[in-house]
Amino acid sequence: MSKSSIGKLEATMVQALGQGNLGAALQSSLSIIQQFPEHHRAHLTAAKVRHAQGLYGQAKKHAERARASLPSDLEATLLLAMISASLGRSKEAIELNRKVLHQQPTNKQAMVSLASILERTGKLEQALEILQQADLPEEEPASGMIRAKCHFGSGDFEQAKRVLDTCLTNPLLDRGMSGAQQKRRILLQRALVNDARHQFDAAMEDATNAKKADAENFHPEQFAQEIDSIIECFDDAQFKGKDQPRSSAKEHVFIVGMPRSGTTLVEQILDAHPKATGVGEFKSIHIMSKQIQHEIGSWAPWPASTKGMSIDNRERFANAYESELADHGFTEGDLFVNKHLFNMRLLGLIATLFPNAKVIYTHRSAKDVAVSCMLGNFSGQVHPELQSFDGISNLLKQHKKLRAHWDQVLPLQTLDVSYEELIENPNEVTQQILNFCGLEWSDTCAEFYNSDRTVMTLSYNQVRRPMYATSVNRAERYATHLEGYDWHETKPTQAP
């Protein structure tokens, strides 16, 4: 490839990244890397795109290559710190940011990044001290959010609200998509602050305003059709009388539940066990579901592309999942625990690849789930169903319908765990979870909150402390807001 061709690709790559065209930016960067394997800017671009896509393992590899090709470039080190933080590797992220600050003590991006990680790991005073050194304007959104979270975490709700109110005066929040997304995050954080201040109407007003635009992208009829297509594809014949792929040497547990139903808590308990590894919302199988049609040359898109999948292909995809776990650094322990929020929709594929997998269903009061989801900052693009009470009500209905179908056709072992029962009888329910997973009792599971692990979901604050009952019956404070919807409980009704 000539220098002029490479120059054109570089220009296309930079322009596409600047415009937010991730596909074109990635394609250009990979084309450059194919010809020049150590091209610094191409690896840096590929790392940024993969990080934006949530493919943190691939992002990390490109960022490391970029840093190795030009060690003096602090941008690569900062990006690697961000990726490490996204992977939950807080110690690595802190060290990388401190390396940048050692060379550039006034680097504000490194200060904000470091403060964010310190807040997430519970080091609130240190985070505030770093932000004070950064000396950023009070209305600056990124640092303001971290300051507000620190005050919120320490119980100073009034100060947290004052910080957020100041951030909302920033005129940049009303400009472009980036400003709109920042404003959304700030409003949702203020919703949590108002909830803690017992200003429940104000909390719901903030959440509703934050999610209003994204709520319009949810279409109940289309969503119901998607669930029906999964049910139609993964029927009884799909699993009976079929040859099974070779059993994996690894054991897999998939946690399945509505968002905010205790999935992170159960995963954290298991991750605390010496023989288990929590992989969080590891999205490999979700991505795989979109790629199967192309990979096996099927005429049909997901989910029909999986129908009649050969043993060889089933083993190939199962091995690919385990290889990607290893690439992400998930190598310790004998059992791997995945709590991706799409697991309910993916159980047919999971059973196809891992017929010996185990499933833990988590359940929580439907109304409590609805309130927690409404106040939670779930991506509007990924989860349009979580942007309004109407969407959440529809999700509960489809969730329950899909569970009833899986109970009829899947060969997987299952356990139902009630969030409320886990809070009321933690040791007893924890023992049930461990027994189901084939693990002996470990005191570390009862002290899950002492883990050095950094949880990267909305529940990161909750799993840093012992179990508490204040979130039970949370919906009572929002009773008037919940009227007029059908709230379907997901826990199966016990037979008389």
XYZ file of N, CA and C in Angstrom, residues 96-352:
771
model
N -1.829 3.583 36.495
C -1.604 4.212 35.187
C -1.859 5.717 35.243
N -2.938 6.119 35.923
C -3.199 7.556 36.059
C -2.109 8.259 36.860
N -1.616 7.595 37.876
C -0.535 8.199 38.682
C 0.749 8.322 37.874
N 0.977 7.406 36.934
C 2.147 7.525 36.060
C 2.045 8.771 35.188
N 0.847 9.032 34.692
C 0.644 10.247 33.895
C 0.886 11.478 34.757
N 0.344 11.472 35.968
C 0.498 12.628 36.857
C 1.937 12.811 37.324
N 2.686 11.736 37.343
C 4.107 11.855 37.687
C 4.848 12.656 36.618
N 4.430 12.459 35.352
C 5.074 13.186 34.253
C 4.436 14.552 34.031
N 3.105 14.629 34.260
C 2.379 15.891 34.089
C 1.491 16.114 35.318
N 2.030 16.695 36.364
C 1.274 16.831 37.621
C -0.032 17.605 37.496
N -0.179 18.397 36.436
C -1.404 19.199 36.289
C -2.350 18.646 35.219
N -2.148 17.408 34.805
C -2.993 16.821 33.769
C -4.401 16.596 34.337
N -5.325 17.432 33.916
C -6.675 17.401 34.495
C -7.438 16.132 34.127
N -7.206 15.615 32.916
C -7.896 14.395 32.520
C -7.508 13.230 33.430
N -6.231 13.149 33.761
C -5.764 12.086 34.650
C -6.335 12.268 36.059
N -6.440 13.522 36.502
C -6.990 13.788 37.830
C -8.453 13.362 37.919
N -9.223 13.725 36.897
C -10.643 13.369 36.900
C -10.804 11.852 36.816
N -10.008 11.219 35.971
C -10.066 9.768 35.833
C -9.710 9.078 37.149
N -8.660 9.561 37.792
C -8.238 8.988 39.070
C -9.308 9.189 40.136
N -9.882 10.374 40.176
C -10.928 10.659 41.165
C -12.138 9.757 40.953
N -12.490 9.504 39.705
C -13.622 8.636 39.400
C -13.399 7.228 39.925
N -12.201 6.710 39.737
C -11.892 5.355 40.214
C -11.879 5.314 41.734
N -11.326 6.337 42.351
C -11.281 6.382 43.816
C -12.700 6.426 44.394
N -13.588 7.194 43.752
C -14.988 7.236 44.220
C -15.632 5.874 44.087
N -15.417 5.208 42.971
C -16.035 3.903 42.735
C -15.540 2.860 43.721
N -14.318 3.007 44.190
C -13.767 2.040 45.144
C -13.976 2.478 46.594
N -14.739 3.548 46.794
C -15.093 3.953 48.153
C -14.127 4.901 48.829
N -13.108 5.360 48.125
C -12.126 6.287 48.704
C -12.586 7.724 48.411
N -13.626 8.124 49.109
C -14.326 9.366 48.778
C -13.504 10.607 49.108
N -12.862 10.628 50.259
C -12.073 11.803 50.645
C -10.892 11.998 49.703
N -10.254 10.893 49.314
C -9.138 10.998 48.372
C -9.609 11.529 47.027
N -10.776 11.068 46.592
C -11.317 11.539 45.314
C -11.574 13.038 45.349
N -12.173 13.524 46.434
C -12.455 14.956 46.561
C -11.164 15.775 46.615
N -10.160 15.233 47.262
C -8.876 15.928 47.355
C -8.240 16.076 45.971
N -8.308 15.023 45.167
C -7.755 15.074 43.808
C -8.495 16.119 42.971
N -9.819 16.153 43.092
C -10.600 17.111 42.325
C -10.323 18.542 42.750
N -10.058 18.732 44.026
C -9.707 20.067 44.503
C -8.392 20.517 43.873
N -7.460 19.605 43.737
C -6.175 19.920 43.100
C -6.369 20.244 41.616
N -7.340 19.582 40.989
C -7.574 19.818 39.563
C -8.094 21.230 39.306
N -8.776 21.817 40.301
C -9.225 23.211 40.236
C -10.047 23.478 38.972
N -11.064 22.648 38.770
C -11.951 22.815 37.620
C -13.150 23.665 38.002
N -13.801 24.300 37.038
C -14.983 25.111 37.352
C -16.059 24.269 38.030
N -16.815 24.888 38.925
C -17.840 24.151 39.664
C -18.906 23.566 38.748
N -19.152 24.206 37.617
C -20.201 23.735 36.705
C -19.695 22.700 35.701
N -18.410 22.328 35.769
C -17.864 21.335 34.842
C -18.524 19.985 35.129
N -19.188 19.361 34.130
C -20.049 18.206 34.397
C -19.335 16.957 34.913
N -18.234 16.565 34.288
C -17.588 15.300 34.663
C -17.091 15.332 36.104
N -16.346 16.371 36.452
C -15.828 16.464 37.822
C -16.955 16.725 38.807
N -17.976 17.493 38.372
C -19.113 17.760 39.243
C -19.861 16.493 39.606
N -20.032 15.583 38.644
C -20.701 14.309 38.914
C -19.935 13.508 39.965
N -18.625 13.500 39.845
C -17.823 12.732 40.807
C -17.918 13.350 42.190
N -17.845 14.700 42.260
C -17.973 15.364 43.557
C -19.328 15.057 44.186
N -20.371 15.115 43.359
C -21.713 14.832 43.872
C -21.814 13.397 44.382
N -21.235 12.448 43.656
C -21.268 11.053 44.093
C -20.516 10.868 45.410
N -19.429 11.604 45.566
C -18.660 11.511 46.818
C -19.487 12.032 47.992
N -20.109 13.172 47.808
C -20.955 13.727 48.881
C -22.150 12.811 49.145
N -22.705 12.264 48.084
C -23.831 11.339 48.224
C -23.395 10.098 49.011
N -22.236 9.561 48.654
C -21.731 8.369 49.320
C -21.420 8.582 50.783
N -21.062 9.811 51.147
C -20.736 10.108 52.545
C -21.959 10.575 53.327
N -23.119 10.643 52.642
C -24.351 11.008 53.337
C -24.676 12.486 53.349
N -23.875 13.303 52.682
C -24.150 14.738 52.623
C -25.011 15.013 51.393
N -26.288 14.720 51.504
C -27.187 14.805 50.356
C -27.426 16.245 49.901
N -27.459 17.177 50.844
C -27.702 18.573 50.475
C -26.551 19.127 49.648
N -25.333 18.810 50.053
C -24.176 19.276 49.280
C -24.141 18.613 47.912
N -24.507 17.346 47.854
C -24.552 16.647 46.564
C -25.534 17.333 45.628
N -26.679 17.710 46.149
C -27.678 18.383 45.317
C -27.178 19.753 44.859
N -26.522 20.500 45.749
C -26.002 21.819 45.363
C -24.998 21.692 44.223
N -24.142 20.675 44.279
C -23.158 20.469 43.217
C -23.859 20.174 41.895
N -24.856 19.297 41.928
C -25.570 18.935 40.708
C -26.371 20.110 40.155
N -26.988 20.886 41.047
C -27.729 22.077 40.605
C -26.805 23.045 39.869
N -25.597 23.190 40.378
C -24.627 24.079 39.730
C -24.232 23.542 38.363
N -24.006 22.232 38.271
C -23.641 21.627 36.983
C -24.721 21.852 35.935
N -25.969 21.810 36.368
C -27.080 21.958 35.428
C -27.210 23.370 34.875
N -26.470 24.321 35.436
C -26.470 25.682 34.888
C -25.501 25.828 33.724
N -24.708 24.801 33.457
C -23.716 24.877 32.388
C -24.420 24.899 31.029
N -24.265 25.959 30.245
C -24.959 26.060 28.943
C -24.543 24.985 27.953
N -23.380 24.374 28.147
C -22.918 23.335 27.230
C -23.817 22.109 27.258
N -24.583 21.931 28.337
C -25.470 20.772 28.449
C -26.621 20.839 27.453
N -26.873 22.007 26.908
C -27.964 22.165 25.948
C -27.467 22.206 24.510
N -26.225 21.751 24.318
C -25.641 21.790 22.984
C -25.217 20.396 22.544
N -25.864 19.889 21.515
C -25.439 18.651 20.897
C -25.739 17.405 21.713
N -25.400 16.263 21.113
C -25.673 14.969 21.736
C -24.855 14.763 22.996
N -23.592 15.184 22.973
C -22.736 15.010 24.138
C -23.297 15.758 25.343
N -23.734 17.007 25.122
C -24.316 17.779 26.208
C -25.588 17.145 26.736
N -26.406 16.616 25.817
C -27.664 15.975 26.235
C -27.399 14.745 27.092
N -26.377 13.975 26.722
C -26.049 12.784 27.508
C -25.518 13.145 28.892
N -24.706 14.205 28.961
C -24.212 14.646 30.261
C -25.353 15.141 31.143
N -26.273 15.886 30.547
C -27.423 16.386 31.307
C -28.268 15.226 31.820
N -28.433 14.212 30.994
C -29.190 13.022 31.394
C -28.576 12.381 32.631
N -27.254 12.206 32.610
C -26.571 11.579 33.747
C -26.717 12.413 35.014
N -26.600 13.721 34.867
C -26.702 14.601 36.035
C -28.108 14.554 36.622
N -29.120 14.583 35.768
C -30.499 14.522 36.254
C -30.779 13.203 36.970
N -30.258 12.110 36.436
C -30.482 10.814 37.081
C -29.740 10.718 38.410
N -28.570 11.344 38.479
C -27.873 11.363 39.765
C -28.640 12.222 40.765
N -29.206 13.330 40.292
C -29.995 14.174 41.199
C -31.269 13.442 41.630
N -31.801 12.581 40.759
C -32.960 11.779 41.144
C -32.626 10.898 42.342
N -31.441 10.279 42.329
C -31.027 9.447 43.461
C -30.826 10.287 44.718
N -30.277 11.477 44.546
C -30.078 12.379 45.684
C -31.426 12.790 46.268
N -32.357 13.152 45.414
C -33.685 13.540 45.891
C -34.402 12.371 46.557
N -34.184 11.178 46.046
C -34.743 9.984 46.687
C -34.199 9.847 48.108
N -32.893 10.052 48.266
C -32.284 9.970 49.593
C -32.756 11.107 50.499
N -33.120 12.249 49.899
C -33.633 13.386 50.667
C -35.135 13.241 50.963
N -35.724 12.116 50.536
C -37.161 11.866 50.713
C -38.024 12.843 49.916
N -37.439 13.389 48.873
C -38.186 14.243 47.952
C -38.569 13.371 46.751
N -39.544 12.501 46.963
C -39.816 11.438 46.008
C -40.443 11.952 44.708
N -41.313 12.919 44.789
C -41.884 13.474 43.560
C -40.815 14.160 42.724
N -39.923 14.880 43.388
C -38.824 15.547 42.672
C -37.892 14.515 42.042
N -37.653 13.421 42.746
C -36.793 12.357 42.216
C -37.382 11.771 40.946
N -38.691 11.473 40.978
C -39.310 10.877 39.801
C -39.412 11.882 38.659
N -39.578 13.154 38.973
C -39.603 14.181 37.932
C -38.252 14.255 37.224
N -37.176 14.226 38.002
C -35.837 14.247 37.395
C -35.620 13.032 36.504
N -35.988 11.834 37.012
C -35.785 10.606 36.240
C -36.596 10.617 34.956
N -37.840 11.069 35.049
C -38.714 11.106 33.872
C -38.181 12.081 32.831
N -37.740 13.266 33.276
C -37.188 14.253 32.349
C -35.902 13.748 31.703
N -35.086 13.044 32.483
C -33.817 12.532 31.959
C -34.042 11.500 30.863
N -35.097 10.690 31.007
C -35.298 9.545 30.123
C -36.351 9.776 29.037
N -36.947 10.945 29.046
C -38.091 11.194 28.171
C -37.782 10.916 26.704
N -36.685 11.430 26.203
C -36.359 11.273 24.777
C -36.115 9.807 24.433
N -35.399 9.092 25.290
C -35.093 7.688 25.025
C -36.323 6.809 25.151
N -37.275 7.195 26.008
C -38.485 6.392 26.198
C -39.286 6.280 24.913
N -39.176 7.278 24.058
C -39.936 7.282 22.817
C -39.434 6.237 21.825
N -38.238 5.681 22.074
C -37.664 4.689 21.159
C -38.104 3.270 21.470
N -38.906 3.092 22.521
C -39.380 1.751 22.855
C -40.723 1.489 22.186
N -40.817 0.338 21.506
C -42.032 -0.027 20.787
C -42.507 -1.383 21.311
N -43.529 -1.409 22.149
C -43.976 -2.643 22.802
C -44.322 -3.769 21.828
N -44.983 -3.462 20.722
C -45.374 -4.505 19.782
C -44.156 -5.167 19.154
N -43.184 -4.349 18.782
C -41.967 -4.890 18.188
C -41.210 -5.737 19.205
N -41.168 -5.270 20.453
C -40.473 -6.010 21.500
C -41.146 -7.365 21.723
N -42.472 -7.390 21.757
C -43.204 -8.646 21.949
C -42.934 -9.607 20.796
N -42.834 -9.074 19.582
C -42.537 -9.925 18.432
C -41.148 -10.539 18.535
N -40.185 -9.776 19.054
C -38.831 -10.297 19.237
C -38.830 -11.457 20.227
N -39.574 -11.315 21.313
C -39.653 -12.399 22.299
C -40.352 -13.609 21.696
N -41.417 -13.382 20.945
C -42.135 -14.491 20.310
C -41.247 -15.235 19.322
N -40.371 -14.512 18.632
C -39.473 -15.176 17.675
C -38.463 -16.066 18.403
N -38.036 -15.649 19.584
C -37.139 -16.490 20.386
C -37.866 -17.754 20.820
N -39.094 -17.604 21.273
C -39.895 -18.749 21.715
C -40.129 -19.717 20.556
N -40.423 -19.176 19.391
C -40.680 -20.021 18.228
C -39.436 -20.788 17.802
N -38.288 -20.135 17.877
C -37.036 -20.770 17.442
C -36.606 -21.871 18.403
N -36.555 -21.540 19.689
C -36.062 -22.501 20.672
C -37.232 -23.294 21.244
N -37.737 -24.193 20.406
C -38.873 -24.997 20.829
C -38.391 -26.309 21.431
N -39.333 -27.158 21.770
C -39.019 -28.417 22.429
C -38.113 -29.293 21.575
N -38.343 -29.295 20.255
C -37.569 -30.144 19.362
C -36.114 -29.710 19.261
N -35.849 -28.460 19.613
C -34.483 -27.940 19.500
C -33.543 -28.605 20.506
N -34.085 -29.158 21.580
C -33.224 -29.673 22.643
C -33.381 -31.167 22.912
N -34.471 -31.775 22.446
C -34.685 -33.192 22.720
C -34.119 -34.051 21.594
N -33.464 -35.144 22.001
C -32.944 -36.085 21.029
C -31.779 -35.572 20.222
N -31.109 -34.553 20.726
C -29.979 -33.975 19.999
C -28.658 -34.481 20.587
N -27.668 -34.663 19.716
C -26.331 -34.929 20.216
C -25.832 -33.703 20.959
N -25.088 -33.933 22.023
C -24.608 -32.816 22.835
C -23.148 -32.515 22.527
N -22.761 -31.248 22.591
C -21.340 -30.919 22.427
C -20.541 -31.475 23.593
N -19.240 -31.604 23.382
C -18.381 -32.117 24.455
C -18.499 -31.232 25.687
N -18.510 -31.860 26.848
C -18.590 -31.098 28.094
C -17.322 -30.280 28.280
N -17.503 -29.052 28.718
C -16.364 -28.182 28.972
C -15.699 -28.557 30.288
N -14.406 -28.300 30.362
C -13.697 -28.528 31.624
C -14.072 -27.460 32.642
N -14.651 -26.374 32.167
C -15.067 -25.294 33.054
C -16.554 -25.430 33.368
N -16.959 -24.884 34.499
C -18.365 -24.855 34.866
C -18.882 -23.427 34.714
N -20.119 -23.309 34.247
C -20.692 -21.990 34.001
C -22.033 -21.849 34.696
N -22.192 -20.719 35.365
C -23.465 -20.347 35.976
C -23.897 -19.034 35.346
N -25.139 -18.967 34.917
C -25.689 -17.751 34.331
C -26.802 -17.233 35.237
N -26.632 -16.015 35.711
C -27.649 -15.385 36.555
C -28.630 -14.659 35.643
N -29.895 -14.911 35.866
C -30.944 -14.371 35.007
C -31.964 -13.654 35.881
N -32.234 -12.409 35.567
C -33.218 -11.679 36.347
C -33.473 -10.312 35.759
N -34.537 -9.696 36.203
C -34.799 -8.316 35.833
C -33.657 -7.435 36.349
N -33.348 -6.343 35.671
C -32.389 -5.391 36.229
C -32.834 -4.961 37.626
N -31.877 -4.784 38.509
C -32.116 -4.323 39.881
C -32.889 -5.352 40.711
N -32.762 -6.631 40.346
C -33.467 -7.680 41.087
C -32.547 -8.493 41.991
N -31.283 -8.057 42.111
C -30.334 -8.774 42.953
C -29.308 -9.572 42.186
N -29.225 -9.381 40.858
C -28.272 -10.151 40.059
C -26.830 -9.854 40.460
N -26.517 -8.576 40.684
C -25.147 -8.210 41.070
C -24.815 -8.739 42.455
N -25.759 -8.692 43.375
C -25.532 -9.183 44.727
C -25.214 -10.677 44.719
N -25.987 -11.466 43.982
C -25.741 -12.909 43.912
C -24.386 -13.182 43.263
N -24.071 -12.445 42.208
C -22.776 -12.648 41.552
C -21.624 -12.287 42.480
N -21.769 -11.217 43.253
C -20.714 -10.805 44.169
C -20.498 -11.848 45.258
N -21.578 -12.442 45.740
C -21.470 -13.500 46.749
C -20.675 -14.676 46.190
N -20.995 -15.078 44.958
C -20.286 -16.200 44.354
C -18.842 -15.842 44.030
N -18.609 -14.625 43.545
C -17.245 -14.214 43.218
C -16.344 -14.227 44.447
N -16.938 -14.014 45.616
C -16.152 -14.021 46.850
C -15.651 -15.418 47.204
N -16.233 -16.443 46.587
C -15.799 -17.815 46.861
C -14.470 -18.085 46.157
N -13.527 -18.761 46.824
C -12.199 -18.996 46.223
C -12.239 -19.766 44.907
N -13.291 -20.552 44.685
C -13.336 -21.383 43.488
C -14.232 -20.822 42.387
N -14.742 -19.623 42.585
C -15.655 -19.038 41.601
C -15.142 -17.686 41.135
N -15.493 -17.333 39.914
C -15.101 -16.048 39.345
C -16.323 -15.379 38.724
N -16.659 -14.195 39.207
C -17.726 -13.421 38.596
C -17.196 -12.670 37.398
N -17.870 -12.780 36.271
C -17.410 -12.100 35.052
C -18.306 -10.916 34.706
N -19.187 -10.543 35.646
C -20.024 -9.375 35.452
C -20.964 -9.533 34.268
N -21.221 -8.421 33.600
C -22.109 -8.439 32.432
C -21.284 -8.691 31.170
N -20.553 -9.789 31.201
C -19.696 -10.171 30.079
C -20.572 -10.431 28.856
N -20.355 -9.682 27.792
C -21.322 -9.631 26.702
C -20.988 -10.514 25.515
N -20.048 -11.425 25.649
C -19.600 -12.221 24.508
C -20.733 -12.999 23.848
N -21.601 -13.636 24.630
C -22.669 -14.444 24.036
C -23.694 -13.545 23.351
N -23.930 -12.368 23.924
C -24.837 -11.427 23.278
C -24.291 -11.012 21.912
N -23.016 -10.697 21.844
C -22.392 -10.322 20.567
C -22.408 -11.504 19.607
N -22.127 -12.676 20.161
C -22.106 -13.892 19.359
C -23.446 -14.130 18.671
N -24.534 -13.847 19.381
C -25.863 -14.080 18.813
C -26.063 -13.270 17.542
N -25.444 -12.097 17.460
C -25.568 -11.239 16.279
C -24.640 -11.687 15.143
N -23.627 -12.479 15.473
C -22.625 -12.863 14.481
C -22.835 -14.263 13.911
N -23.691 -15.058 14.550
C -23.840 -16.455 14.150
C -24.257 -16.582 12.687
N -25.201 -15.761 12.247
C -25.675 -15.861 10.871
C -24.519 -15.773 9.882
N -23.646 -14.792 10.078
C -22.503 -14.617 9.174
C -21.491 -15.744 9.350
N -21.243 -16.125 10.603
C -20.188 -17.102 10.883
C -20.502 -18.477 10.303
N -21.774 -18.886 10.305
C -22.105 -20.234 9.818
C -22.778 -20.204 8.450
N -22.936 -18.993 7.887
C -23.529 -18.880 6.562
C -25.013 -19.212 6.533
N -25.720 -18.846 7.600
C -27.150 -19.124 7.660
C -27.921 -18.117 6.816
N -29.068 -18.546 6.298
C -29.919 -17.640 5.533
C -30.729 -16.735 6.442
N -30.837 -17.109 7.712
C -31.737 -16.409 8.625
C -30.958 -15.637 9.685
N -31.466 -14.484 10.102
C -30.845 -13.730 11.200
C -31.179 -14.355 12.545
N -30.568 -13.818 13.612
C -30.887 -14.247 14.961
C -32.384 -14.037 15.210
N -33.059 -14.964 15.906
C -32.534 -16.183 16.529
C -32.599 -17.419 15.634
N -33.284 -17.314 14.463
C -33.471 -18.497 13.617
C -32.151 -19.064 13.118
N -31.087 -18.251 13.098
C -29.783 -18.717 12.612
C -29.217 -19.851 13.465
N -29.701 -19.990 14.702
C -29.168 -21.037 15.580
C -29.871 -22.377 15.386
N -30.971 -22.386 14.668
C -31.764 -23.603 14.533
C -30.978 -24.657 13.761
N -30.847 -25.833 14.354
C -30.133 -26.911 13.697
C -28.635 -26.712 13.626
N -28.070 -25.894 14.517
C -26.632 -25.649 14.499
C -25.877 -26.964 14.727
N -24.845 -27.203 13.938
C -24.097 -28.456 14.034
C -23.331 -28.547 15.346
N -22.987 -29.775 15.707
C -22.183 -29.994 16.910
C -20.861 -29.243 16.809
N -20.225 -29.301 15.644
C -18.928 -28.621 15.477
C -19.060 -27.125 15.735
N -20.107 -26.529 15.190
C -20.289 -25.091 15.399
C -20.625 -24.778 16.854
N -21.425 -25.612 17.480
C -21.759 -25.384 18.885
C -20.498 -25.433 19.750
N -19.636 -26.403 19.465
C -18.388 -26.502 20.225
C -17.462 -25.328 19.899
N -17.472 -24.898 18.643
C -16.615 -23.772 18.250
C -17.009 -22.500 18.986
N -18.306 -22.225 19.064
C -18.758 -21.011 19.751
C -18.569 -21.123 21.262
N -18.754 -22.314 21.806
C -18.521 -22.504 23.246
C -17.050 -22.267 23.578
N -16.165 -22.792 22.750
C -14.732 -22.582 22.968
C -14.354 -21.115 22.803
N -15.016 -20.439 21.857
C -14.730 -19.020 21.646
C -15.118 -18.199 22.870
N -16.249 -18.544 23.487
C -16.679 -17.843 24.704
C -15.635 -18.014 25.812
N -15.168 -19.225 25.998
C -14.192 -19.473 27.060
C -12.845 -18.824 26.744
N -12.488 -18.775 25.482
C -11.240 -18.100 25.102
C -11.320 -16.604 25.385
N -12.494 -16.023 25.114
C -12.657 -14.590 25.375
C -12.660 -14.298 26.872
N -13.187 -15.220 27.665
C -13.080 -15.058 29.115
C -11.613 -14.976 29.526
N -10.808 -15.887 28.994
C -9.376 -15.896 29.320
C -8.689 -14.624 28.831
N -9.074 -14.148 27.644
C -8.481 -12.920 27.103
C -8.777 -11.721 28.007
N -9.921 -11.749 28.687
C -10.282 -10.667 29.595
C -9.648 -10.829 30.969
N -8.897 -11.899 31.161
C -8.237 -12.112 32.446
C -9.046 -12.934 33.417
N -10.165 -13.515 32.975
C -10.983 -14.356 33.848
C -10.466 -15.789 33.760
N -9.470 -16.092 34.551
C -8.824 -17.410 34.479
C -8.841 -18.151 35.806
N -9.089 -17.440 36.897
C -9.009 -18.080 38.204
C -10.318 -18.768 38.563
N -10.209 -19.884 39.285
C -11.397 -20.579 39.762
C -11.878 -21.646 38.797
N -12.809 -22.459 39.285
C -13.352 -23.561 38.494
C -14.726 -23.247 37.921
N -15.332 -22.165 38.373
C -16.707 -21.854 37.989
C -16.806 -20.377 37.627
N -17.478 -20.088 36.511
C -17.568 -18.721 36.014
C -19.026 -18.277 36.012
N -19.258 -17.070 36.557
C -20.613 -16.589 36.801
C -20.879 -15.355 35.943
N -21.853 -15.461 35.042
C -22.186 -14.392 34.103
C -23.567 -13.843 34.450
N -23.692 -12.504 34.581
C -24.962 -11.891 34.956
C -25.439 -10.865 33.916
N -25.161 -11.097 32.650
C -25.568 -10.144 31.616
C -27.081 -9.949 31.654
N -27.514 -8.705 31.469
C -28.932 -8.387 31.586
C -29.780 -8.992 30.463
N -29.148 -9.443 29.377
C -29.893 -10.090 28.300
C -29.911 -11.613 28.446
N -29.428 -12.142 29.551
C -29.341 -13.595 29.682
C -30.688 -14.289 29.512
N -31.784 -13.659 29.967
C -33.089 -14.289 29.797
C -33.385 -14.542 28.325
N -33.027 -13.580 27.475
C -33.287 -13.722 26.046
C -32.277 -14.647 25.365
N -31.171 -14.904 26.038
C -30.095 -15.706 25.442
C -30.044 -17.137 25.955
N -30.954 -17.517 26.846
C -30.862 -18.840 27.475
C -30.959 -19.970 26.459
N -31.708 -19.785 25.384
C -31.771 -20.818 24.360
C -30.409 -21.071 23.744
N -29.700 -19.998 23.420
C -28.348 -20.136 22.872
C -27.396 -20.681 23.918
N -27.523 -20.216 25.158
C -26.665 -20.711 26.241
C -26.828 -22.220 26.403
N -28.070 -22.698 26.388
C -28.317 -24.133 26.512
C -27.786 -24.902 25.308
N -27.794 -24.270 24.133
C -27.265 -24.900 22.930
C -25.759 -25.097 23.031
